[in-house]
Structures are given as structure tokens and as C-alpha cells.
Short mmCIF file of C-alpha atoms and ligand atoms in Angstrom, two decimals:
data_model
loop_
_atom_site.label_atom_id
_atom_site.label_comp_id
_atom_site.label_asym_id
_atom_site.label_seq_id
_atom_site.Cartn_x
_atom_site.Cartn_y
_atom_site.Cartn_z
CA MET A 1 -2.15 -38.37 24.16
CA ILE A 2 0.40 -35.54 24.12
CA LYS A 3 -0.75 -32.60 22.00
CA VAL A 4 1.88 -30.28 20.54
CA ILE A 5 1.33 -26.90 18.90
CA THR A 6 3.63 -24.72 16.78
CA TYR A 7 3.13 -21.52 14.80
CA GLY A 8 4.73 -19.92 11.78
CA THR A 9 4.27 -18.16 8.48
CA TYR A 10 5.74 -20.95 6.35
CA ASP A 11 6.22 -18.72 3.35
CA MET A 12 7.91 -20.60 0.49
CA LEU A 13 8.15 -23.68 2.68
CA HIS A 14 11.76 -24.77 3.07
CA TYR A 15 13.95 -27.41 4.66
CA GLY A 16 14.21 -25.42 7.93
CA HIS A 17 10.42 -25.46 8.29
CA VAL A 18 10.17 -29.18 7.57
CA ARG A 19 12.87 -30.01 10.12
CA LEU A 20 11.08 -27.88 12.71
CA LEU A 21 7.77 -29.64 12.02
CA GLN A 22 9.39 -33.09 12.20
CA ARG A 23 10.94 -32.34 15.57
CA ALA A 24 7.74 -30.74 16.83
CA LYS A 25 5.78 -33.83 15.83
CA ALA A 26 8.30 -36.04 17.63
CA LEU A 27 7.60 -34.19 20.89
CA GLY A 28 4.15 -35.77 21.17
CA ASP A 29 1.37 -37.74 19.48
CA TYR A 30 -0.67 -35.04 17.78
CA LEU A 31 0.66 -31.91 16.06
CA VAL A 32 -1.36 -28.72 15.58
CA VAL A 33 0.21 -26.16 13.23
CA GLY A 34 -0.89 -22.53 13.38
CA VAL A 35 -0.33 -20.68 10.12
CA THR A 36 -0.41 -16.89 10.36
CA SER A 37 -3.03 -15.02 8.32
CA ASP A 38 -1.89 -12.35 5.84
CA ASP A 39 -3.50 -9.59 7.90
CA TYR A 40 -1.91 -10.75 11.13
CA ASP A 41 1.50 -10.93 9.43
CA ARG A 42 1.06 -7.36 8.29
CA THR A 43 0.47 -6.25 11.85
CA ARG A 44 3.70 -8.05 12.81
CA GLY A 45 5.58 -6.16 10.10
CA LYS A 46 5.86 -9.17 7.75
CA ILE A 47 4.65 -7.39 4.67
CA ASN A 48 6.09 -9.29 1.78
CA ASN A 49 5.08 -12.88 2.05
CA GLN A 50 5.36 -14.37 -1.35
CA GLN A 51 2.49 -16.78 -0.88
CA ALA A 52 -1.05 -16.15 0.25
CA LEU A 53 -2.47 -17.90 3.32
CA MET A 54 -4.15 -20.73 1.36
CA GLU A 55 -0.93 -21.59 -0.48
CA ARG A 56 1.04 -21.60 2.74
CA ILE A 57 -1.54 -23.85 4.41
CA GLU A 58 -1.46 -26.19 1.44
CA ALA A 59 2.34 -26.46 1.65
CA VAL A 60 2.18 -27.34 5.36
CA LYS A 61 -0.52 -29.89 4.58
CA GLN A 62 1.67 -31.46 1.89
CA THR A 63 4.41 -32.21 4.45
CA GLY A 64 2.00 -34.75 5.97
CA LEU A 65 3.31 -33.77 9.42
CA ALA A 66 0.38 -31.74 10.71
CA ASP A 67 -2.60 -33.54 12.26
CA GLU A 68 -4.50 -30.26 12.36
CA ILE A 69 -3.92 -26.86 10.81
CA ILE A 70 -5.39 -23.68 12.25
CA VAL A 71 -5.07 -20.04 11.25
CA GLU A 72 -3.48 -17.55 13.63
CA GLU A 73 -5.31 -14.26 13.25
CA TYR A 74 -4.69 -12.07 16.27
CA GLU A 75 -2.34 -11.14 19.05
CA GLY A 76 -3.07 -13.23 22.11
CA GLN A 77 -4.64 -16.10 20.17
CA LYS A 78 -1.98 -18.57 21.35
CA ILE A 79 -3.37 -18.67 24.89
CA ASP A 80 -6.90 -19.21 23.56
CA ASP A 81 -5.71 -22.03 21.29
CA ILE A 82 -3.70 -23.76 24.01
CA LYS A 83 -6.69 -23.78 26.36
CA ARG A 84 -9.28 -24.64 23.74
CA LEU A 85 -7.28 -27.48 22.15
CA ASN A 86 -5.89 -28.88 25.43
CA ILE A 87 -2.30 -28.43 24.32
CA ASP A 88 0.52 -29.99 26.36
CA VAL A 89 3.55 -28.64 24.53
CA PHE A 90 4.15 -25.34 22.71
CA THR A 91 7.23 -25.26 20.50
CA VAL A 92 8.94 -22.88 18.06
CA GLY A 93 12.45 -22.31 16.74
CA SER A 94 15.23 -20.89 18.87
CA ASP A 95 14.99 -17.53 17.08
CA TRP A 96 12.09 -16.96 19.48
CA GLU A 97 14.04 -18.03 22.61
CA GLY A 98 12.42 -16.51 25.71
CA LYS A 99 9.65 -14.74 23.76
CA PHE A 100 6.98 -17.27 24.69
CA ASP A 101 7.94 -18.01 28.29
CA TYR A 102 4.64 -16.42 29.33
CA LEU A 103 2.90 -19.52 27.95
CA LYS A 104 4.60 -21.71 30.60
CA GLU A 105 1.60 -20.96 32.79
CA TYR A 106 -0.53 -23.02 30.39
CA CYS A 107 1.74 -25.75 28.97
CA GLN A 108 5.34 -26.84 28.48
CA VAL A 109 7.36 -24.47 26.23
CA ILE A 110 10.23 -25.88 24.15
CA TYR A 111 12.53 -23.88 21.85
CA LEU A 112 14.04 -26.09 19.15
CA PRO A 113 17.39 -25.15 17.57
CA ARG A 114 16.80 -23.26 14.33
CA THR A 115 18.25 -24.79 11.17
CA GLN A 116 21.19 -22.69 10.12
CA GLY A 117 21.61 -21.10 6.70
CA ILE A 118 18.05 -20.96 5.43
CA SER A 119 15.06 -18.64 5.87
CA SER A 120 12.05 -17.42 3.92
CA THR A 121 13.55 -13.92 3.93
CA GLU A 122 16.65 -15.17 2.15
CA ILE A 123 14.69 -17.21 -0.38
CA ARG A 124 12.46 -14.21 -1.13
CA SER A 125 15.48 -11.93 -1.63
CA ASN A 126 17.16 -14.31 -4.05
CA HIS A 127 13.95 -15.08 -5.82
CA ARG A 128 12.93 -11.50 -6.33
CA ARG A 129 15.71 -9.09 -7.30
CA LEU A 130 14.33 -5.84 -8.50
CA ARG A 131 16.69 -3.08 -9.56
CA LEU A 132 14.65 0.06 -9.06
CA GLY A 133 15.79 3.47 -10.30
CA ILE A 134 14.27 6.77 -9.18
CA VAL A 135 13.74 9.82 -11.36
CA GLY A 136 12.59 13.11 -9.88
CA ASN A 137 13.16 15.80 -7.32
CA SER A 138 10.22 15.30 -4.96
CA GLY A 139 10.75 15.52 -1.22
CA VAL A 140 9.09 12.12 -0.89
CA ILE A 141 12.22 10.42 -2.31
CA PRO A 142 14.15 9.96 0.99
CA LYS A 143 11.03 8.40 2.54
CA PHE A 144 10.60 6.15 -0.49
CA ILE A 145 14.23 4.98 -0.24
CA ARG A 146 13.77 4.19 3.46
CA GLU A 147 10.58 2.27 2.72
CA ALA A 148 12.15 0.31 -0.16
CA LYS A 149 14.70 -0.99 2.33
CA CYS A 150 11.85 -2.77 4.16
CA VAL A 151 10.99 -4.80 1.07
CA ASN A 152 13.00 -7.97 0.39
CA GLY A 153 14.74 -8.11 -2.93
CA VAL A 154 14.32 -4.46 -3.91
CA GLU A 155 17.53 -2.61 -4.58
CA ILE A 156 17.60 1.11 -5.38
CA THR A 157 20.07 1.44 -8.25
CA GLY A 158 20.29 5.21 -8.37
CA LEU A 159 18.58 8.58 -8.50
CA TYR A 160 18.42 10.84 -11.51
CA PRO A 161 17.35 14.21 -10.10
CA SER A 162 15.44 15.78 -12.96
CA GLN A 163 15.75 19.16 -11.19
CA ARG A 164 17.66 20.58 -8.22
CA ILE A 165 17.01 18.60 -5.04
CA ASP A 166 16.73 20.09 -1.56
CA PHE A 167 17.22 16.94 0.47
CA GLN A 168 20.02 14.62 1.48
CA ILE A 169 20.08 11.22 -0.12
CA PRO A 170 21.76 8.28 1.61
CA GLU A 171 25.41 7.73 0.63
CA ASP A 172 24.74 4.26 -0.75
CA ILE A 173 22.36 5.62 -3.43
CA PRO A 174 24.32 6.76 -6.50
CA LEU A 175 23.34 9.99 -8.24
CA VAL A 176 23.25 9.38 -12.00
CA SER A 177 23.81 12.11 -14.52
CA SER A 178 21.34 11.09 -17.21
CA TYR A 179 17.99 9.38 -17.47
CA GLU A 180 19.40 6.99 -20.10
CA GLU A 181 22.04 5.85 -17.65
CA LEU A 182 19.40 5.27 -14.97
CA LEU A 183 17.31 3.22 -17.41
CA GLU A 184 20.31 1.06 -18.17
CA LEU A 185 20.96 0.41 -14.50
CA SER A 186 17.36 -0.51 -13.69
CA ASP A 187 14.63 -3.09 -14.36
CA ALA A 188 11.97 -0.71 -13.11
CA LEU A 189 11.52 3.00 -12.46
CA TYR A 190 9.85 5.05 -9.79
CA VAL A 191 8.83 8.25 -11.56
CA VAL A 192 8.40 11.17 -9.20
CA SER A 193 9.55 14.01 -11.40
CA MET A 194 7.43 17.15 -11.89
CA PRO A 195 4.00 16.11 -13.23
CA ASN A 196 4.57 17.75 -16.64
CA CYS A 197 7.59 15.44 -17.13
CA HIS A 198 5.77 12.21 -16.22
CA TYR A 199 4.58 11.46 -19.73
CA ALA A 200 8.08 11.59 -21.25
CA HIS A 201 9.74 9.77 -18.37
CA VAL A 202 7.15 6.99 -18.32
CA LYS A 203 7.13 6.64 -22.09
CA ASN A 204 10.93 6.41 -22.36
CA ALA A 205 11.03 3.82 -19.60
CA ILE A 206 8.36 1.65 -21.20
CA MET A 207 9.97 1.93 -24.63
CA ALA A 208 13.14 0.62 -22.98
CA GLY A 209 11.14 -2.33 -21.63
CA LYS A 210 11.14 -1.12 -18.01
CA HIS A 211 8.31 -1.37 -15.53
CA VAL A 212 7.05 1.86 -14.01
CA LEU A 213 5.56 2.97 -10.74
CA CYS A 214 4.53 6.57 -11.42
CA GLU A 215 3.48 9.00 -8.72
CA SER A 216 -0.03 10.09 -9.69
CA PRO A 217 -1.02 11.74 -12.02
CA ILE A 218 0.49 9.53 -14.68
CA SER A 219 0.16 12.41 -17.14
CA LEU A 220 -1.71 15.69 -17.46
CA GLU A 221 -3.98 14.55 -20.30
CA ARG A 222 -6.38 11.66 -20.61
CA LYS A 223 -5.13 10.73 -24.09
CA GLN A 224 -1.54 10.50 -22.91
CA THR A 225 -2.38 8.37 -19.88
CA ALA A 226 -4.43 6.00 -22.04
CA GLU A 227 -1.56 5.83 -24.51
CA LEU A 228 0.93 4.96 -21.76
CA PHE A 229 -1.24 2.12 -20.46
CA GLY A 230 -1.59 0.84 -24.04
CA LEU A 231 2.17 1.01 -24.54
CA ALA A 232 2.85 -0.78 -21.26
CA LYS A 233 0.54 -3.58 -22.31
CA ALA A 234 2.12 -3.86 -25.74
CA HIS A 235 5.61 -4.03 -24.24
CA GLY A 236 4.68 -6.48 -21.47
CA CYS A 237 5.51 -3.90 -18.80
CA ILE A 238 3.71 -3.10 -15.57
CA LEU A 239 2.58 0.51 -15.23
CA MET A 240 1.26 1.26 -11.77
CA ASP A 241 -0.33 4.47 -10.55
CA GLY A 242 1.37 5.47 -7.31
CA ILE A 243 -1.47 6.59 -5.07
CA LYS A 244 -0.22 5.06 -1.84
CA THR A 245 -3.61 5.18 -0.09
CA VAL A 246 -4.82 2.44 -2.44
CA TYR A 247 -2.42 0.00 -0.79
CA SER A 248 -3.44 0.60 2.82
CA THR A 249 -5.61 -2.03 4.45
CA ALA A 250 -7.93 0.51 6.05
CA TYR A 251 -8.71 2.12 2.70
CA SER A 252 -9.36 -1.17 0.93
CA ARG A 253 -11.65 -2.32 3.76
CA LEU A 254 -13.69 0.89 3.84
CA SER A 255 -14.03 0.85 0.09
CA LEU A 256 -15.34 -2.73 0.24
CA LEU A 257 -17.72 -1.83 3.07
CA ALA A 258 -19.10 1.14 1.14
CA LYS A 259 -19.60 -0.97 -1.99
CA SER A 260 -21.15 -3.87 -0.11
CA GLY A 261 -24.16 -1.85 1.03
CA LYS A 262 -23.18 -1.60 4.74
CA ILE A 263 -24.34 2.04 4.74
CA GLY A 264 -27.12 1.49 2.22
CA LYS A 265 -26.82 3.15 -1.14
CA VAL A 266 -23.96 5.64 -1.37
CA VAL A 267 -25.34 9.07 -2.27
CA SER A 268 -22.34 11.30 -1.63
CA VAL A 269 -18.55 11.05 -1.33
CA ASP A 270 -16.79 14.12 0.07
CA THR A 271 -13.04 14.39 0.40
CA VAL A 272 -10.60 17.07 1.52
CA CYS A 273 -6.81 17.00 1.20
CA THR A 274 -4.65 20.02 2.04
CA SER A 275 -1.05 20.77 2.95
CA LEU A 276 0.37 24.26 3.26
CA MET A 277 3.43 25.13 1.19
CA THR A 278 6.27 27.05 2.73
CA LYS A 279 6.79 30.40 0.95
CA PRO A 280 3.72 29.80 -1.25
CA ALA A 281 4.36 32.26 -4.02
CA LYS A 282 8.05 31.44 -4.56
CA ASP A 283 9.63 28.84 -6.81
CA LEU A 284 6.30 27.55 -8.11
CA GLU A 285 7.92 25.83 -11.07
CA ARG A 286 9.54 23.42 -8.61
CA LYS A 287 6.35 22.76 -6.66
CA TRP A 288 3.38 20.52 -7.28
CA SER A 289 0.12 22.43 -7.64
CA SER A 290 -2.88 21.52 -5.46
CA ILE A 291 -4.59 19.51 -8.16
CA CYS A 292 -1.44 17.52 -9.01
CA ALA A 293 -0.31 16.98 -5.44
CA TRP A 294 -3.72 16.13 -3.98
CA GLY A 295 -6.19 15.72 -6.83
CA PRO A 296 -5.45 12.03 -7.54
CA THR A 297 -5.78 11.05 -3.87
CA ALA A 298 -8.94 13.12 -3.43
CA MET A 299 -10.50 11.64 -6.58
CA LEU A 300 -9.64 8.07 -5.60
CA PRO A 301 -12.62 7.32 -3.30
CA ILE A 302 -14.98 9.21 -5.61
CA PHE A 303 -14.17 7.24 -8.75
CA ASP A 304 -13.53 4.02 -6.84
CA ILE A 305 -16.93 4.05 -5.10
CA LEU A 306 -19.18 5.92 -7.54
CA GLY A 307 -17.38 5.03 -10.78
CA CYS A 308 -16.04 7.31 -13.51
CA HIS A 309 -19.34 7.94 -15.29
CA TYR A 310 -20.50 11.20 -13.74
CA THR A 311 -22.82 13.36 -15.77
CA ASP A 312 -21.33 16.74 -14.95
CA LYS A 313 -18.61 18.45 -12.97
CA THR A 314 -17.98 22.00 -11.79
CA ILE A 315 -14.43 23.08 -11.13
CA THR A 316 -13.80 26.24 -9.12
CA THR A 317 -10.24 27.20 -8.53
CA HIS A 318 -7.91 29.90 -7.33
CA PHE A 319 -4.75 30.12 -9.43
CA LEU A 320 -1.69 31.42 -7.62
CA ASP A 321 -0.12 31.90 -11.02
CA ASP A 322 -2.45 32.20 -14.01
CA ALA A 323 0.17 31.57 -16.68
CA MET A 324 1.43 28.43 -14.97
CA ARG A 325 -2.12 27.32 -14.14
CA PHE A 326 -0.86 26.69 -10.62
CA ASP A 327 -3.88 26.27 -8.35
CA GLY A 328 -3.57 27.13 -4.67
CA PHE A 329 -7.08 25.93 -3.86
CA THR A 330 -9.58 23.95 -5.91
CA LYS A 331 -13.09 22.70 -5.34
CA ILE A 332 -14.69 20.22 -7.69
CA ASP A 333 -18.30 19.02 -7.59
CA PHE A 334 -19.29 15.89 -9.48
CA LEU A 335 -22.84 15.09 -10.38
CA TYR A 336 -23.86 11.48 -10.98
CA CYS A 337 -27.37 10.44 -12.00
CA ASP A 338 -27.98 8.99 -8.53
CA ALA A 339 -25.27 10.55 -6.36
CA VAL A 340 -23.00 13.54 -5.87
CA ALA A 341 -19.39 13.99 -4.85
CA SER A 342 -17.07 16.81 -3.95
CA LEU A 343 -13.42 17.39 -3.35
CA ARG A 344 -11.40 20.24 -1.99
CA VAL A 345 -7.65 20.29 -2.42
CA ALA A 346 -5.20 23.00 -1.42
CA LYS A 347 -1.55 23.87 -1.10
CA ALA A 348 -2.28 27.50 -0.20
CA ALA A 349 -5.12 26.95 2.28
CA LYS A 350 -5.67 24.62 5.20
CA SER A 351 -8.72 22.59 6.16
CA GLU A 352 -9.81 19.40 7.93
CA GLY A 353 -8.62 16.51 5.76
CA ASP A 354 -11.37 14.03 6.31
CA LEU A 355 -13.42 11.71 4.14
CA VAL A 356 -17.16 11.18 4.51
CA ILE A 357 -19.08 8.60 2.52
CA THR A 358 -22.80 9.23 2.92
CA GLY A 359 -25.26 6.37 2.49
CA THR A 360 -29.01 5.98 2.78
CA GLU A 361 -28.60 3.95 5.99
CA GLY A 362 -25.47 5.40 7.56
CA TYR A 363 -22.09 6.86 6.78
CA ILE A 364 -18.38 6.09 6.86
CA TYR A 365 -16.22 8.69 8.56
CA VAL A 366 -12.46 8.72 8.15
CA PRO A 367 -10.72 11.35 10.28
CA ALA A 368 -7.86 13.52 9.04
CA PRO A 369 -5.49 12.73 7.53
CA TRP A 370 -7.78 10.21 5.86
CA TRP A 371 -5.30 9.34 3.09
CA LYS A 372 -2.92 7.71 5.57
CA THR A 373 -5.40 6.30 7.97
CA ASP A 374 -5.30 3.18 10.05
CA TYR A 375 -8.76 3.83 11.43
CA PHE A 376 -12.32 4.61 10.36
CA GLU A 377 -15.85 4.48 11.71
CA VAL A 378 -19.16 3.30 10.33
CA ARG A 379 -21.88 5.37 11.93
CA TYR A 380 -25.66 4.96 12.04
CA GLU A 381 -28.68 6.89 13.27
CA ASN A 382 -28.70 4.59 16.28
CA ALA A 383 -25.23 5.27 17.67
CA THR A 384 -25.11 1.96 19.54
CA GLU A 385 -24.72 0.25 16.16
CA ASN A 386 -21.61 2.31 15.28
CA LYS A 387 -18.48 0.34 14.56
CA ARG A 388 -14.81 1.34 14.67
CA PHE A 389 -12.20 -0.34 12.50
CA PHE A 390 -8.44 -0.30 13.20
CA TYR A 391 -5.73 -1.59 10.88
CA GLN A 392 -1.98 -1.54 10.75
CA LEU A 393 -0.39 1.07 8.50
CA ASP A 394 3.38 1.14 8.34
CA GLY A 395 5.30 3.64 6.27
CA GLU A 396 2.14 5.50 5.17
CA GLY A 397 1.40 2.69 2.73
CA ILE A 398 4.55 3.26 0.66
CA ARG A 399 6.09 -0.09 1.52
CA TYR A 400 2.86 -1.92 0.62
CA GLU A 401 2.85 -0.07 -2.67
CA ILE A 402 6.44 -1.22 -3.39
CA VAL A 403 5.53 -4.81 -2.44
CA ALA A 404 2.50 -4.70 -4.77
CA PHE A 405 4.68 -3.31 -7.56
CA SER A 406 7.38 -5.91 -7.18
CA LYS A 407 4.81 -8.74 -6.96
CA ALA A 408 3.09 -7.45 -10.09
CA ILE A 409 6.40 -7.47 -11.95
CA GLU A 410 7.21 -10.95 -10.80
CA SER A 411 3.86 -12.40 -11.77
CA ARG A 412 3.65 -10.17 -14.89
CA LYS A 413 0.07 -9.55 -13.87
CA ASP A 414 -1.38 -6.15 -13.20
CA PRO A 415 -2.86 -6.54 -9.70
CA ASN A 416 -5.52 -4.05 -10.71
CA TYR A 417 -5.50 -2.27 -7.36
CA LEU A 418 -6.34 0.87 -9.30
CA PRO A 419 -8.04 0.29 -12.66
CA SER A 420 -6.46 2.26 -15.52
CA ALA A 421 -9.89 3.84 -16.16
CA ILE A 422 -9.54 5.71 -12.85
CA SER A 423 -6.01 6.90 -13.70
CA GLU A 424 -7.32 8.12 -17.06
CA GLU A 425 -10.24 9.93 -15.45
CA ILE A 426 -7.87 11.61 -12.98
CA SER A 427 -5.77 12.90 -15.88
CA SER A 428 -8.91 14.05 -17.63
CA VAL A 429 -10.07 16.14 -14.64
CA ILE A 430 -6.63 17.75 -14.32
CA GLU A 431 -6.67 18.47 -18.04
CA ALA A 432 -10.06 20.15 -17.66
CA LEU A 433 -8.78 22.30 -14.82
CA HIS A 434 -5.77 23.38 -16.83
CA SER A 435 -7.85 24.25 -19.83
CA GLY A 436 -10.25 26.75 -18.30
CA VAL A 437 -12.61 26.82 -15.33
CA SER A 438 -14.34 29.26 -13.01
CA THR A 439 -11.71 31.03 -10.99
CA PHE A 440 -11.99 33.18 -7.91
CA ARG A 441 -9.75 35.60 -6.05
CA ILE A 442 -8.56 35.27 -2.48
N1 CTP B 1 12.51 -22.22 11.44
C1 CTP B 1 13.59 -23.03 11.72
N2 CTP B 1 14.71 -22.94 10.94
C2 CTP B 1 14.78 -22.07 9.92
C3 CTP B 1 13.67 -21.23 9.62
C4 CTP B 1 12.54 -21.32 10.41
O1 CTP B 1 13.56 -23.84 12.64
N3 CTP B 1 15.89 -21.99 9.21
C5 CTP B 1 11.33 -22.28 12.29
C6 CTP B 1 11.01 -20.97 13.00
O2 CTP B 1 11.79 -20.86 14.19
C7 CTP B 1 9.55 -21.13 13.30
C8 CTP B 1 9.02 -21.93 12.11
O3 CTP B 1 10.19 -22.52 11.48
O4 CTP B 1 9.37 -21.92 14.47
C9 CTP B 1 8.29 -21.05 11.13
O5 CTP B 1 9.14 -19.95 10.82
P1 CTP B 1 8.85 -18.78 9.82
O6 CTP B 1 8.93 -17.50 10.53
O7 CTP B 1 7.65 -19.10 9.04
O8 CTP B 1 10.13 -18.98 8.83
P2 CTP B 1 11.38 -18.09 8.53
O9 CTP B 1 12.16 -18.77 7.46
O10 CTP B 1 12.11 -17.76 9.80
O11 CTP B 1 10.69 -16.78 7.92
P3 CTP B 1 11.21 -15.29 7.79
O12 CTP B 1 12.54 -15.34 7.12
O13 CTP B 1 10.15 -14.60 6.97
O14 CTP B 1 11.30 -14.73 9.19
#
């Protein structure tokens, strides 16, 4: 019996896939099809599969061509599979010509001509056309535009710079002269204006029936953030809080590990996020304060792991400008009935930006800069039990965030990566800081 194996993603199964499978099957008597896992695809840079692994497997099954379906989960698995399953022939489409010659040591390798004129990438682009406008003046915009180009079907329609911008934008991105014009050009908005403008920008967009990805904080007051989520719901719009860390695999895994009891009961979450401003005291009205720039990210693991129901908090801050309530350094301590948490954020001071989640049986350590990590460790008293976890993180999580946003719009379902209760609590803490706290001098 001649055993044949082939691998692929098979997203939105199409005619090209079926033809490949038919020809693969004809090369022998028994066909094994390896379908790539979502995680493995991410590591290969395929970030926007439309269908999850189980749906893709089901579609391959429905062709009736596969005698066996396996999941491809890691680099180097092909050799293991070929040996383990006694494979005689390995085959893939000619787009991979030469790439798998190293398998010739183990079996015959055949590249089949690829069917012209069809691909999952093309189907995804046609299927999902999202006209995304950008409002704001943040320096993150050029990076966001670059990242959006990695996501099929997303087209940046224009930028409305709500204030003067200090960066170059690519020539193919039109600058629009009013927010109304931008709203007309777009199905969805990325709001990255100054935090005190978020409320108005988000509200106008939702009232115009547009979906919104808003750089956190969504507003500077709890009531306003709650109102915006209510409005989004009423208008059938997606409103997503843009904390990019939420969309990184490493963060979601460590959050799950912490909640699953791997380090016992969590008794403390301690986070630090800092970045020094150039010319700190100048031009503050065009800069994000420490609590706005870093507060949402720093609060994320606290509220995500311990919840939003703390019993008390102490905010200590150093305002660079009292009238503007612009904090250069802030420390917040949260007290829960069975745990504590702390954060330190700064734009006018520098520290080690790590995250430590303390449990009764061990702790999770995420080295700086923890908010864009691809790596963390779970550590125990007995160091031989320590475990290290590595994950792929491309584009600091921004491209995953854009994929999540565009998928949410398409399915009209809030993916609930970040519950609105957390966004509201973040706004509430910022509101408390702005309305009077203990301050200190530096
Ligand atoms: N394939 C093919 N003809 C096509 C598309 C794919 O023969 N028009 C083959 C590929 O060469 C591969 C298998 O089908 O052997 C699975 O390919 P996959 O990467 O899942 O499909 P693509 O459509 O190429 O996906 P993408 O656009 O995301 O790269």
C-alpha cells in the first residue's frame, strides 16, 4: 500500500484545495492530510485564517478524499509524521517548489502544479472588505498603518489628524480635512486622538453607525465609557478597547495559567510600565500622561486576574502640571478582600517594566517589556519544576488586534477579549486620579 501525505491550512476550502487533494490521493492508496493548527499558523505568519481549526478539518473531511486527518502543530513535525506513519510520498503544491527537498531523505517528494487564479488569501480579501479610517495624532499611527497592511481585506481610507502630527504618513494614505469626511469614507474607525477627545470621537462614530477600535482609555470617566458601550450595542456597532497586549498569545496563555490555579491562589499582581518622554516639560497638551498612556495596560492583568471588585485603592502621583492633571509618575495600590495589587506607571521616570503574579504555590514572571512579550516563566520553590513558555508575537500584537476587530465586525459578535466592565473600571480609576489624590514632589 502506498501512503501519501500532504499538508495545508485549508482555510475557506476552495477548488484549488480539492484539486490538490484529488491529485494527492491519486498518487497512492491511502491519503493522510495534515491540517495546520491555529497556533502553528500564527508562528508561520498566517494570522488571519477565517476559520478555526475544527471548521477547517471538517471541510477537509467533507471532501471525502482524506483517509486520515492529522493536526500539524510544530516546526519539524513533518519528519516525525513521515516516520511514524510509514509515508511513501510527500506532496504539496508547486508554490512550495524546493522547500521540502530535505524530506527526500525519508520519502518521495512530489510538487503538484498549483491551480491558477484561486487562493484563500484572495477569498478572504474579497469576503472581508473593511474601510478603516484613523483619527488622531499619536506616534503609533505609522506602525498601525504598517500592521494593517498585514491583514487581508483591511483598507485604510484616510487619516484625520485631530492635532498637528510629527510623523510622515505613507503617500497612499489620504489626509482628510474633517472628521465628518473621514466618517463618510469609512465603515470603521481607529480612534487614537488625545484621550480627552475619545468620548466625542467614539460617540460621533457610533451615532453614524460605524464600528470603533479605540486606543485605551475609551474615555476619562466611567459613566461616559459605560454610555459608549450602551450606544454601540443599541446601534449594532462593535466597540473594542485597543489594549494590544490583550491580543498577544503569550498574555492570553499566562492569564489562563494564573486563573487555572497553576500557581495556587493568586494573592498579588504587580505591574510596571514606563517610557521616558523627550523634553518632558514641553508641549504637554500634545502628550499622553502616564496614567493615560500606561494605566490601561498596567491595569489589564490586575482586573483580568483579580476582577474589578477591589475594596479600596490608594493613588499616589506626581503631577508635572497640576492644572492639566498631567502625571509624570503614578503608583496605585489596590486592596481586594483576599489579594492585593499594585501598578507603577511613568512618562517622567524609568523603571523595570516587568509583571509578577504571585500565587500561594508559585509565581509567573514576565520580563520587561512585559506588555509586548513573547515569553514568560512559571517559577516554583523547587526550581527544577520551573517552566518557560515562548510564543510568537509579530507587530507587538497590533496586527492580531486588527484581525480580532475585523472578525468581530464580520460576525457582528463582540469577541469579548476585554470585557466592557474592565474598560469601565479603567476609566473609573483615571477619573479618580484626575479628581484628587495624594501627590508628591520630585
Ligand atoms: N493549493 C493549490 N492551488 C491553489 C491553492 C492551494 O494547489 N490555488 C495547494 C497548496 O499548494 C497546498 C494546499 O493546496 O499544497 C493547501 O494550501 P493552503 O496554503 O491551505 O491554501 P492557499 O489558498 O494557498 O492559502 P493562502 O492563500 O492562505 O496561502
